[in-house]
């Protein structure tokens, strides 16, 4: 059986969907897989089942460090790196010595995000030069790998246009063993949820202004975030509706799913930027894992995934969003649940299914 080492950019105990369900889950039917996590809180190497937990200070020379910990790097046929350019550079340095193939997984264009944030802060020109040089360097580095796995072909074309290696997109998907159907509540309140980051680039005030314009209607909004301090500062100008908004800090997968399952609609409204339009947001898969339909941007990418009876769409403008929210609030709860079920089935049947993706990915990796 082929042996694969997956070096993540995640800390210990992370339950990121593609890591847990695909690489740490279904792919093990076809490959022997070890996953490397990093930790800021421990100073010694640990082995937990198939996982390796590495103190973060050793990420700069991870291959040599693993070999020092009696991990036989000669035994691996494939080493895959997630997102981190410096780790990829190290893995490529040892490729010929150990004889493994190299893969690179890009889940998000983080350098472009940094540039867009710099523009918001008024320092975009010089940041842009650094990002342009960094992207040129990163494209050259990625071209040296044996297989590049972006989230979508659009991501590759927009942010990694000069890649010359094999390209194999890995989109966010559903785990068929973890899907549920949310229960009906019939409490007369339409419950919305937003999962994820709320940095300035996402301009969530546009969405909040839409909710503010219908303060008297029966709705409730849950913000499920990793850092509770950020939404608290965002909500300060919206005192008139804060009694309708809960901020929940949660990082555990089952608890996140339980919170989503208590809601009717998942929000995935983002500004019209290439950074967000190149792939379906991962939070959308979180929603549909519970048969909760999403309210999405009006974009070609989103329209290519869902039909009108599976999701809602809106321009990223407060007035347009408010009109759609009012429509949703007026809808029957059974109708909304049926939309969520149809969207869930459409995702599973269209190939956004980690179980099916594992077999297809194995076949690609076996041909390297």
Short mmCIF file of N, CA, C and O in Angstrom, two decimals, residues 1-96:
data_model
loop_
_atom_site.label_atom_id
_atom_site.label_comp_id
_atom_site.label_asym_id
_atom_site.label_seq_id
_atom_site.Cartn_x
_atom_site.Cartn_y
_atom_site.Cartn_z
N UNK A 1 0.85 -1.20 0.00
CA UNK A 1 0.00 0.00 0.00
C UNK A 1 0.88 1.25 0.00
O UNK A 1 1.85 1.33 0.76
N UNK A 2 0.56 2.22 -0.86
CA UNK A 2 1.32 3.47 -0.89
C UNK A 2 1.21 4.20 0.44
O UNK A 2 0.21 4.09 1.14
N UNK A 3 2.24 4.97 0.75
CA UNK A 3 2.26 5.68 2.03
C UNK A 3 2.38 7.18 1.78
O UNK A 3 3.25 7.63 1.02
N UNK A 4 1.52 7.96 2.44
CA UNK A 4 1.43 9.40 2.22
C UNK A 4 1.61 10.15 3.54
O UNK A 4 1.02 9.76 4.56
N UNK A 5 2.39 11.21 3.51
CA UNK A 5 2.54 12.11 4.65
C UNK A 5 1.88 13.43 4.28
O UNK A 5 2.24 14.05 3.28
N UNK A 6 0.91 13.87 5.10
CA UNK A 6 0.21 15.13 4.85
C UNK A 6 0.60 16.13 5.92
O UNK A 6 0.26 15.97 7.09
N UNK A 7 1.34 17.17 5.52
CA UNK A 7 1.82 18.18 6.45
C UNK A 7 0.87 19.36 6.40
O UNK A 7 0.83 20.10 5.41
N UNK A 8 0.08 19.54 7.44
CA UNK A 8 -0.94 20.59 7.45
C UNK A 8 -0.35 21.91 7.95
O UNK A 8 0.79 21.97 8.42
N UNK A 9 -1.16 22.95 7.88
CA UNK A 9 -0.83 24.23 8.51
C UNK A 9 -1.73 24.44 9.73
O UNK A 9 -1.91 25.56 10.19
N UNK A 10 -2.28 23.35 10.23
CA UNK A 10 -3.25 23.42 11.31
C UNK A 10 -2.64 22.99 12.64
O UNK A 10 -1.71 22.19 12.68
N UNK A 11 -3.21 23.53 13.70
CA UNK A 11 -2.76 23.15 15.03
C UNK A 11 -3.40 21.83 15.46
O UNK A 11 -4.40 21.39 14.89
N UNK A 12 -2.80 21.24 16.46
CA UNK A 12 -3.32 19.99 17.02
C UNK A 12 -4.80 20.13 17.36
O UNK A 12 -5.25 21.18 17.81
N UNK A 13 -5.56 19.06 17.13
CA UNK A 13 -6.99 18.95 17.40
C UNK A 13 -7.86 19.66 16.36
O UNK A 13 -9.08 19.69 16.48
N UNK A 14 -7.23 20.24 15.32
CA UNK A 14 -8.03 20.85 14.26
C UNK A 14 -8.91 19.80 13.59
O UNK A 14 -8.48 18.68 13.34
N UNK A 15 -10.15 20.18 13.27
CA UNK A 15 -11.08 19.25 12.62
C UNK A 15 -11.51 19.77 11.25
O UNK A 15 -12.63 19.58 10.82
N UNK A 16 -10.61 20.46 10.59
CA UNK A 16 -10.90 20.98 9.26
C UNK A 16 -11.43 19.87 8.36
O UNK A 16 -10.87 18.78 8.30
N UNK A 17 -12.52 20.17 7.63
CA UNK A 17 -13.25 19.14 6.89
C UNK A 17 -12.40 18.30 5.96
O UNK A 17 -12.41 17.07 6.02
N UNK A 18 -11.64 18.95 5.06
CA UNK A 18 -10.86 18.20 4.08
C UNK A 18 -9.75 17.40 4.73
O UNK A 18 -9.39 16.33 4.26
N UNK A 19 -9.19 17.92 5.81
CA UNK A 19 -8.14 17.18 6.52
C UNK A 19 -8.74 15.96 7.20
O UNK A 19 -8.30 14.83 7.01
N UNK A 20 -9.78 16.19 8.01
CA UNK A 20 -10.36 15.10 8.79
C UNK A 20 -11.09 14.07 7.95
O UNK A 20 -10.90 12.86 8.11
N UNK A 21 -11.94 14.54 7.03
CA UNK A 21 -12.79 13.61 6.27
C UNK A 21 -12.08 12.97 5.10
O UNK A 21 -12.25 11.78 4.83
N UNK A 22 -11.26 13.74 4.39
CA UNK A 22 -10.62 13.21 3.17
C UNK A 22 -9.28 12.56 3.49
O UNK A 22 -9.12 11.34 3.35
N UNK A 23 -8.30 13.33 3.94
CA UNK A 23 -6.96 12.79 4.14
C UNK A 23 -6.87 11.88 5.36
O UNK A 23 -6.20 10.85 5.33
N UNK A 24 -7.56 12.26 6.42
CA UNK A 24 -7.49 11.46 7.65
C UNK A 24 -8.62 10.44 7.70
O UNK A 24 -8.73 9.69 8.65
N UNK A 25 -9.47 10.45 6.67
CA UNK A 25 -10.63 9.57 6.68
C UNK A 25 -10.67 8.62 5.50
O UNK A 25 -10.01 7.58 5.47
N UNK A 26 -11.45 8.99 4.48
CA UNK A 26 -11.73 8.07 3.37
C UNK A 26 -10.49 7.67 2.58
O UNK A 26 -10.44 6.56 2.03
N UNK A 27 -9.50 8.54 2.50
CA UNK A 27 -8.31 8.21 1.72
C UNK A 27 -7.55 7.03 2.31
O UNK A 27 -6.82 6.32 1.61
N UNK A 28 -7.74 6.77 3.60
CA UNK A 28 -7.05 5.67 4.26
C UNK A 28 -7.53 4.29 3.79
O UNK A 28 -6.89 3.28 4.10
N UNK A 29 -8.61 4.28 3.06
CA UNK A 29 -9.06 3.02 2.46
C UNK A 29 -8.10 2.58 1.37
O UNK A 29 -7.98 1.39 1.05
N UNK A 30 -7.36 3.55 0.79
CA UNK A 30 -6.51 3.27 -0.36
C UNK A 30 -5.02 3.50 -0.08
O UNK A 30 -4.17 2.94 -0.77
N UNK A 31 -4.71 4.35 0.91
CA UNK A 31 -3.33 4.70 1.22
C UNK A 31 -3.09 4.61 2.73
O UNK A 31 -4.03 4.78 3.51
N UNK A 32 -1.85 4.39 3.11
CA UNK A 32 -1.49 4.58 4.51
C UNK A 32 -1.16 6.06 4.67
O UNK A 32 -0.27 6.59 4.00
N UNK A 33 -1.87 6.76 5.55
CA UNK A 33 -1.73 8.21 5.69
C UNK A 33 -1.32 8.58 7.10
O UNK A 33 -1.92 8.13 8.08
N UNK A 34 -0.28 9.41 7.20
CA UNK A 34 0.07 10.08 8.46
C UNK A 34 -0.13 11.58 8.28
O UNK A 34 0.22 12.13 7.24
N UNK A 35 -0.70 12.22 9.28
CA UNK A 35 -0.97 13.65 9.22
C UNK A 35 -0.12 14.37 10.26
O UNK A 35 -0.07 13.97 11.42
N UNK A 36 0.56 15.44 9.83
CA UNK A 36 1.38 16.26 10.72
C UNK A 36 0.59 17.50 11.12
O UNK A 36 0.09 18.24 10.26
N UNK A 37 0.45 17.71 12.43
CA UNK A 37 -0.11 18.95 12.97
C UNK A 37 0.99 19.67 13.74
O UNK A 37 1.97 19.06 14.18
N UNK A 38 0.80 20.96 13.92
CA UNK A 38 1.76 21.75 14.69
C UNK A 38 1.11 22.26 15.97
O UNK A 38 -0.10 22.40 16.05
N UNK A 39 1.93 22.52 16.97
CA UNK A 39 1.40 23.01 18.24
C UNK A 39 2.30 24.12 18.80
O UNK A 39 3.52 24.06 18.69
N UNK A 40 1.65 25.13 19.39
CA UNK A 40 2.37 26.21 20.08
C UNK A 40 2.55 25.90 21.57
O UNK A 40 3.25 26.62 22.27
N UNK A 41 1.90 24.85 22.03
CA UNK A 41 1.77 24.64 23.47
C UNK A 41 2.58 23.48 24.02
O UNK A 41 2.58 23.23 25.22
N UNK A 42 3.26 22.74 23.15
CA UNK A 42 4.06 21.62 23.61
C UNK A 42 5.47 21.73 23.03
O UNK A 42 5.67 22.32 21.96
N UNK A 43 6.44 21.14 23.71
CA UNK A 43 7.83 21.28 23.31
C UNK A 43 8.46 19.95 22.91
O UNK A 43 9.67 19.89 22.65
N UNK A 44 7.65 18.90 22.84
CA UNK A 44 8.20 17.60 22.46
C UNK A 44 7.33 16.96 21.38
O UNK A 44 6.12 17.24 21.28
N UNK A 45 7.95 16.11 20.60
CA UNK A 45 7.26 15.40 19.53
C UNK A 45 6.33 14.34 20.11
O UNK A 45 6.67 13.66 21.08
N UNK A 46 5.12 14.21 19.51
CA UNK A 46 4.16 13.21 19.98
C UNK A 46 3.57 12.46 18.79
O UNK A 46 3.35 13.04 17.72
N UNK A 47 3.30 11.18 19.01
CA UNK A 47 2.58 10.36 18.04
C UNK A 47 1.23 10.00 18.64
O UNK A 47 1.17 9.44 19.74
N UNK A 48 0.15 10.36 17.95
CA UNK A 48 -1.20 10.05 18.40
C UNK A 48 -1.92 9.30 17.29
O UNK A 48 -2.36 9.90 16.30
N UNK A 49 -2.01 7.98 17.45
CA UNK A 49 -2.56 7.12 16.39
C UNK A 49 -1.76 7.34 15.11
O UNK A 49 -0.58 7.04 15.09
N UNK A 50 -2.40 7.88 14.07
CA UNK A 50 -1.69 8.13 12.81
C UNK A 50 -1.19 9.57 12.69
O UNK A 50 -0.70 9.97 11.63
N UNK A 51 -1.32 10.34 13.75
CA UNK A 51 -0.95 11.75 13.71
C UNK A 51 0.43 11.97 14.33
O UNK A 51 0.81 11.31 15.30
N UNK A 52 1.14 12.95 13.77
CA UNK A 52 2.38 13.43 14.36
C UNK A 52 2.15 14.86 14.82
O UNK A 52 1.72 15.70 14.02
N UNK A 53 2.43 15.16 16.07
CA UNK A 53 2.26 16.50 16.61
C UNK A 53 3.65 17.10 16.83
O UNK A 53 4.44 16.58 17.60
N UNK A 54 3.92 18.20 16.13
CA UNK A 54 5.26 18.79 16.09
C UNK A 54 5.23 20.19 16.70
O UNK A 54 4.39 21.01 16.32
N UNK A 55 6.13 20.50 17.63
CA UNK A 55 6.24 21.88 18.13
C UNK A 55 6.50 22.84 16.97
O UNK A 55 7.33 22.55 16.09
N UNK A 56 5.83 23.97 16.96
CA UNK A 56 5.83 24.88 15.82
C UNK A 56 7.22 25.38 15.47
O UNK A 56 7.51 25.69 14.31
N UNK A 57 8.14 25.43 16.43
CA UNK A 57 9.47 25.96 16.15
C UNK A 57 10.28 25.08 15.21
O UNK A 57 11.33 25.50 14.71
N UNK A 58 9.80 23.86 14.94
CA UNK A 58 10.53 22.95 14.05
C UNK A 58 9.93 22.90 12.65
O UNK A 58 10.33 22.06 11.83
N UNK A 59 8.98 23.79 12.34
CA UNK A 59 8.35 23.73 11.03
C UNK A 59 9.31 24.14 9.90
O UNK A 59 9.11 23.77 8.75
N UNK A 60 10.38 24.87 10.23
CA UNK A 60 11.29 25.38 9.19
C UNK A 60 12.12 24.27 8.55
O UNK A 60 12.62 24.43 7.43
N UNK A 61 12.30 23.14 9.25
CA UNK A 61 13.05 22.01 8.67
C UNK A 61 12.36 20.72 9.08
O UNK A 61 12.96 19.83 9.69
N UNK A 62 11.11 20.61 8.72
CA UNK A 62 10.24 19.56 9.23
C UNK A 62 10.70 18.15 8.82
O UNK A 62 10.59 17.21 9.61
N UNK A 63 11.24 17.98 7.64
CA UNK A 63 11.65 16.65 7.18
C UNK A 63 12.81 16.13 8.03
O UNK A 63 12.80 14.99 8.51
N UNK A 64 13.82 16.96 8.23
CA UNK A 64 14.96 16.55 9.07
C UNK A 64 14.50 16.27 10.50
O UNK A 64 14.96 15.32 11.13
N UNK A 65 13.57 17.09 10.99
CA UNK A 65 13.09 16.91 12.36
C UNK A 65 12.36 15.56 12.49
O UNK A 65 12.58 14.83 13.48
N UNK A 66 11.51 15.23 11.54
CA UNK A 66 10.79 13.95 11.61
C UNK A 66 11.75 12.77 11.57
O UNK A 66 11.58 11.78 12.29
N UNK A 67 12.77 12.86 10.72
CA UNK A 67 13.75 11.79 10.64
C UNK A 67 14.48 11.65 11.97
O UNK A 67 14.76 10.54 12.44
N UNK A 68 14.77 12.78 12.62
CA UNK A 68 15.42 12.73 13.94
C UNK A 68 14.53 12.08 15.00
O UNK A 68 15.04 11.53 15.99
N UNK A 69 13.22 12.12 14.77
CA UNK A 69 12.28 11.51 15.71
C UNK A 69 11.97 10.06 15.34
O UNK A 69 10.98 9.48 15.79
N UNK A 70 12.83 9.48 14.51
CA UNK A 70 12.73 8.07 14.09
C UNK A 70 11.54 7.80 13.18
O UNK A 70 11.03 6.67 13.11
N UNK A 71 11.07 8.82 12.48
CA UNK A 71 10.07 8.63 11.43
C UNK A 71 10.82 8.36 10.13
O UNK A 71 11.61 9.20 9.68
N UNK A 72 10.62 7.21 9.55
CA UNK A 72 11.37 6.77 8.38
C UNK A 72 10.85 7.47 7.13
O UNK A 72 9.88 7.04 6.52
N UNK A 73 11.51 8.55 6.72
CA UNK A 73 11.06 9.29 5.55
C UNK A 73 11.26 8.51 4.26
O UNK A 73 10.60 8.77 3.26
N UNK A 74 12.15 7.53 4.27
CA UNK A 74 12.33 6.67 3.09
C UNK A 74 11.08 5.86 2.79
O UNK A 74 10.89 5.41 1.66
N UNK A 75 10.23 5.68 3.79
CA UNK A 75 9.05 4.82 3.61
C UNK A 75 7.92 5.53 2.87
O UNK A 75 6.99 4.87 2.39
N UNK A 76 7.98 6.86 2.74
CA UNK A 76 6.87 7.60 2.13
C UNK A 76 7.01 7.69 0.62
O UNK A 76 8.08 7.99 0.09
N UNK A 77 5.90 7.42 -0.05
CA UNK A 77 5.85 7.56 -1.51
C UNK A 77 5.46 8.98 -1.92
O UNK A 77 5.87 9.45 -2.98
N UNK A 78 4.66 9.64 -1.09
CA UNK A 78 4.14 10.97 -1.40
C UNK A 78 4.15 11.83 -0.15
O UNK A 78 3.74 11.36 0.93
N UNK A 79 4.58 13.08 -0.27
CA UNK A 79 4.48 14.06 0.81
C UNK A 79 3.68 15.25 0.29
O UNK A 79 4.05 15.85 -0.73
N UNK A 80 2.59 15.58 0.97
CA UNK A 80 1.73 16.69 0.56
C UNK A 80 1.81 17.79 1.60
O UNK A 80 1.73 17.53 2.80
N UNK A 81 1.95 19.03 1.15
CA UNK A 81 2.02 20.20 2.02
C UNK A 81 0.76 21.03 1.82
O UNK A 81 0.33 21.26 0.69
N UNK A 82 0.22 21.53 2.93
CA UNK A 82 -0.98 22.37 2.86
C UNK A 82 -0.61 23.83 3.10
O UNK A 82 -0.21 24.20 4.19
N UNK A 83 -0.69 24.64 2.06
CA UNK A 83 -0.66 26.11 2.11
C UNK A 83 0.69 26.77 2.35
O UNK A 83 0.91 27.88 1.85
N UNK A 84 1.59 26.19 3.12
CA UNK A 84 2.76 26.93 3.61
C UNK A 84 3.95 26.80 2.66
O UNK A 84 4.50 25.71 2.48
N UNK A 85 4.35 27.94 2.09
CA UNK A 85 5.41 27.96 1.10
C UNK A 85 6.76 27.53 1.66
O UNK A 85 7.49 26.77 1.01
N UNK A 86 7.10 27.97 2.86
CA UNK A 86 8.41 27.62 3.43
C UNK A 86 8.52 26.12 3.70
O UNK A 86 9.59 25.52 3.52
N UNK A 87 7.41 25.52 4.15
CA UNK A 87 7.42 24.07 4.36
C UNK A 87 7.55 23.34 3.03
O UNK A 87 8.29 22.35 2.91
N UNK A 88 6.86 23.84 2.01
CA UNK A 88 6.98 23.23 0.68
C UNK A 88 8.43 23.29 0.19
O UNK A 88 8.94 22.31 -0.36
N UNK A 89 9.09 24.40 0.40
CA UNK A 89 10.48 24.54 -0.02
C UNK A 89 11.36 23.50 0.65
O UNK A 89 12.23 22.88 0.01
N UNK A 90 11.12 23.28 1.94
CA UNK A 90 11.88 22.27 2.68
C UNK A 90 11.61 20.86 2.15
O UNK A 90 12.53 20.06 1.96
N UNK A 91 10.34 20.55 1.91
CA UNK A 91 9.96 19.23 1.41
C UNK A 91 10.59 18.97 0.04
O UNK A 91 11.09 17.87 -0.24
N UNK A 92 10.61 19.98 -0.82
CA UNK A 92 11.23 19.82 -2.14
C UNK A 92 12.74 19.61 -2.01
O UNK A 92 13.33 18.86 -2.80
N UNK A 93 13.35 20.24 -1.03
CA UNK A 93 14.81 20.12 -0.84
C UNK A 93 15.22 18.67 -0.60
O UNK A 93 16.30 18.23 -1.05
N UNK A 94 14.38 17.91 0.10
CA UNK A 94 14.71 16.53 0.46
C UNK A 94 14.13 15.49 -0.52
O UNK A 94 14.30 14.29 -0.31
N UNK A 95 13.41 15.96 -1.54
CA UNK A 95 12.71 15.01 -2.42
C UNK A 95 13.64 13.98 -3.07
O UNK A 95 13.37 12.78 -3.03
N UNK A 96 14.71 14.44 -3.66
CA UNK A 96 15.60 13.50 -4.35
C UNK A 96 16.29 12.56 -3.37
O UNK A 96 16.52 11.39 -3.69
#
